């Protein structure tokens, strides 16, 4: 007879239901109460576990996937990791087409999770047959029984958050949430979560975080897709040079833009002050909160939920590398804390 053992059957049971954690120190000087939904607690260390699992299980429900089928996506980031992890557990092959801009660390990480990685030239346009978009499309067409996740243009992306992240936040705050502040990349997180929350209480303010160099804020305000807004920036996962159909602009009240430099310092500060080792965009979202506070957005009755999308371990050679920070000129300003010197004892 099987004995009662309190174990999960597999990692997938741990996706979602992430903790909501009160921010004590980083928000100490701000008016209101601030809580972080810490998505780094997912087994794949980011919010992308939710969408990868939801989209894959939806494909299973629709009979599109069988044992040994192939799952394809264009990503070197968190979504790739989540798909690779889920593919291992469910017995699928995972192919990821990534840009040659992706760091070697990221490519090694995906390969160590069993993914087959195609590295495609970064300097070609999206419709060039060598681009990672076109390579993924072609692999999907050529591989029988494959699915293409296509997170920027897949409605199931925001639906995953509508069904999980939104209800979790509503329950965890007992309905007392007044503001949601979240990054927008594909827009899936903010759109799905905000749609659910606004259905419960239409007065909840929803603020999206965008990057300088991205088109989202201007598109939201004017309806214009302005390519003049586009220039390179360093934060990964936030903002975009196209308009994703996965974003529901109607449920977002306002966008706010943040800089690479301030976001990097703020992420490091969250780690140092809260003991929460978070990624670059968590710094971006907290930086946005600071800007919103200056604009008079909050008062003592505000209950603000911010989403911290991923874990700091993904950024060891970026924001958590003093050398990288120095190379970007991020220590040049007088107002920033100098990095700690490493002491080598003899
Ligand atoms: N932060 C990070 C680190 C991400 O990888 C992403 C996803 N691109 C986001 C924020 C934004 O989430 P979403 O795509 O759901 O808008």
XYZ file of N, CA and C and ligand atoms in Angstrom, residues 48 78 151-152 157 161 183-190 236-238 281 309-310 315, ligand 1:
79
model
N 6.963 33.651 -16.209
C 6.731 32.982 -17.494
C 6.355 31.520 -17.331
N 13.272 34.315 -20.041
C 12.533 33.519 -19.073
C 11.561 32.542 -19.716
N 4.455 34.254 -27.948
C 3.893 34.924 -26.768
C 3.441 36.375 -26.999
N 4.028 37.073 -27.953
C 3.625 38.468 -28.198
C 2.266 38.577 -28.894
N -1.677 34.078 -23.539
C -0.680 34.667 -22.643
C -1.383 35.472 -21.536
N -2.718 34.836 -17.015
C -2.651 35.737 -15.854
C -4.057 36.109 -15.357
N 5.394 45.727 -15.083
C 6.096 45.925 -16.351
C 5.265 45.407 -17.508
N 5.515 45.998 -18.675
C 4.836 45.525 -19.872
C 5.868 45.180 -20.941
N 5.900 43.909 -21.296
C 6.769 43.455 -22.385
C 5.859 42.912 -23.469
N 5.465 41.650 -23.332
C 4.368 41.165 -24.187
C 3.069 41.834 -23.747
N 3.029 42.268 -22.483
C 1.810 42.857 -21.916
C 0.889 41.811 -21.310
N 1.264 40.560 -21.399
C 0.403 39.484 -20.893
C 0.140 39.599 -19.403
N 1.176 39.858 -18.639
C 1.020 39.917 -17.177
C 0.059 41.027 -16.789
N 0.364 42.237 -17.237
C -0.440 43.381 -16.781
C -1.867 43.291 -17.345
N 16.068 44.088 -20.166
C 15.483 43.017 -20.986
C 14.118 42.626 -20.441
N 13.158 42.460 -21.343
C 11.846 41.954 -20.930
C 10.816 43.052 -20.772
N 11.216 44.282 -20.962
C 10.327 45.422 -20.700
C 10.296 46.328 -21.926
N 13.965 43.969 -14.123
C 12.663 44.640 -14.261
C 11.959 44.853 -12.916
N 8.972 40.351 -11.595
C 8.801 39.223 -12.534
C 9.790 38.074 -12.412
N 11.025 38.332 -11.997
C 11.957 37.193 -11.980
C 13.060 37.348 -10.947
N 20.924 37.589 -13.703
C 21.588 38.857 -14.063
C 22.973 39.000 -13.434
N 10.231 41.219 -16.761
C 10.927 40.228 -17.325
C 12.265 39.878 -16.774
C 10.419 39.542 -18.428
O 11.125 38.552 -19.000
C 9.165 39.953 -18.953
C 8.616 39.242 -20.154
N 9.009 39.719 -21.404
C 8.473 41.002 -18.341
C 9.041 41.606 -17.246
C 7.161 41.520 -18.844
O 6.126 40.600 -18.757
P 5.042 40.523 -19.906
O 5.730 39.946 -21.110
O 3.995 39.618 -19.357
O 4.557 41.879 -20.198
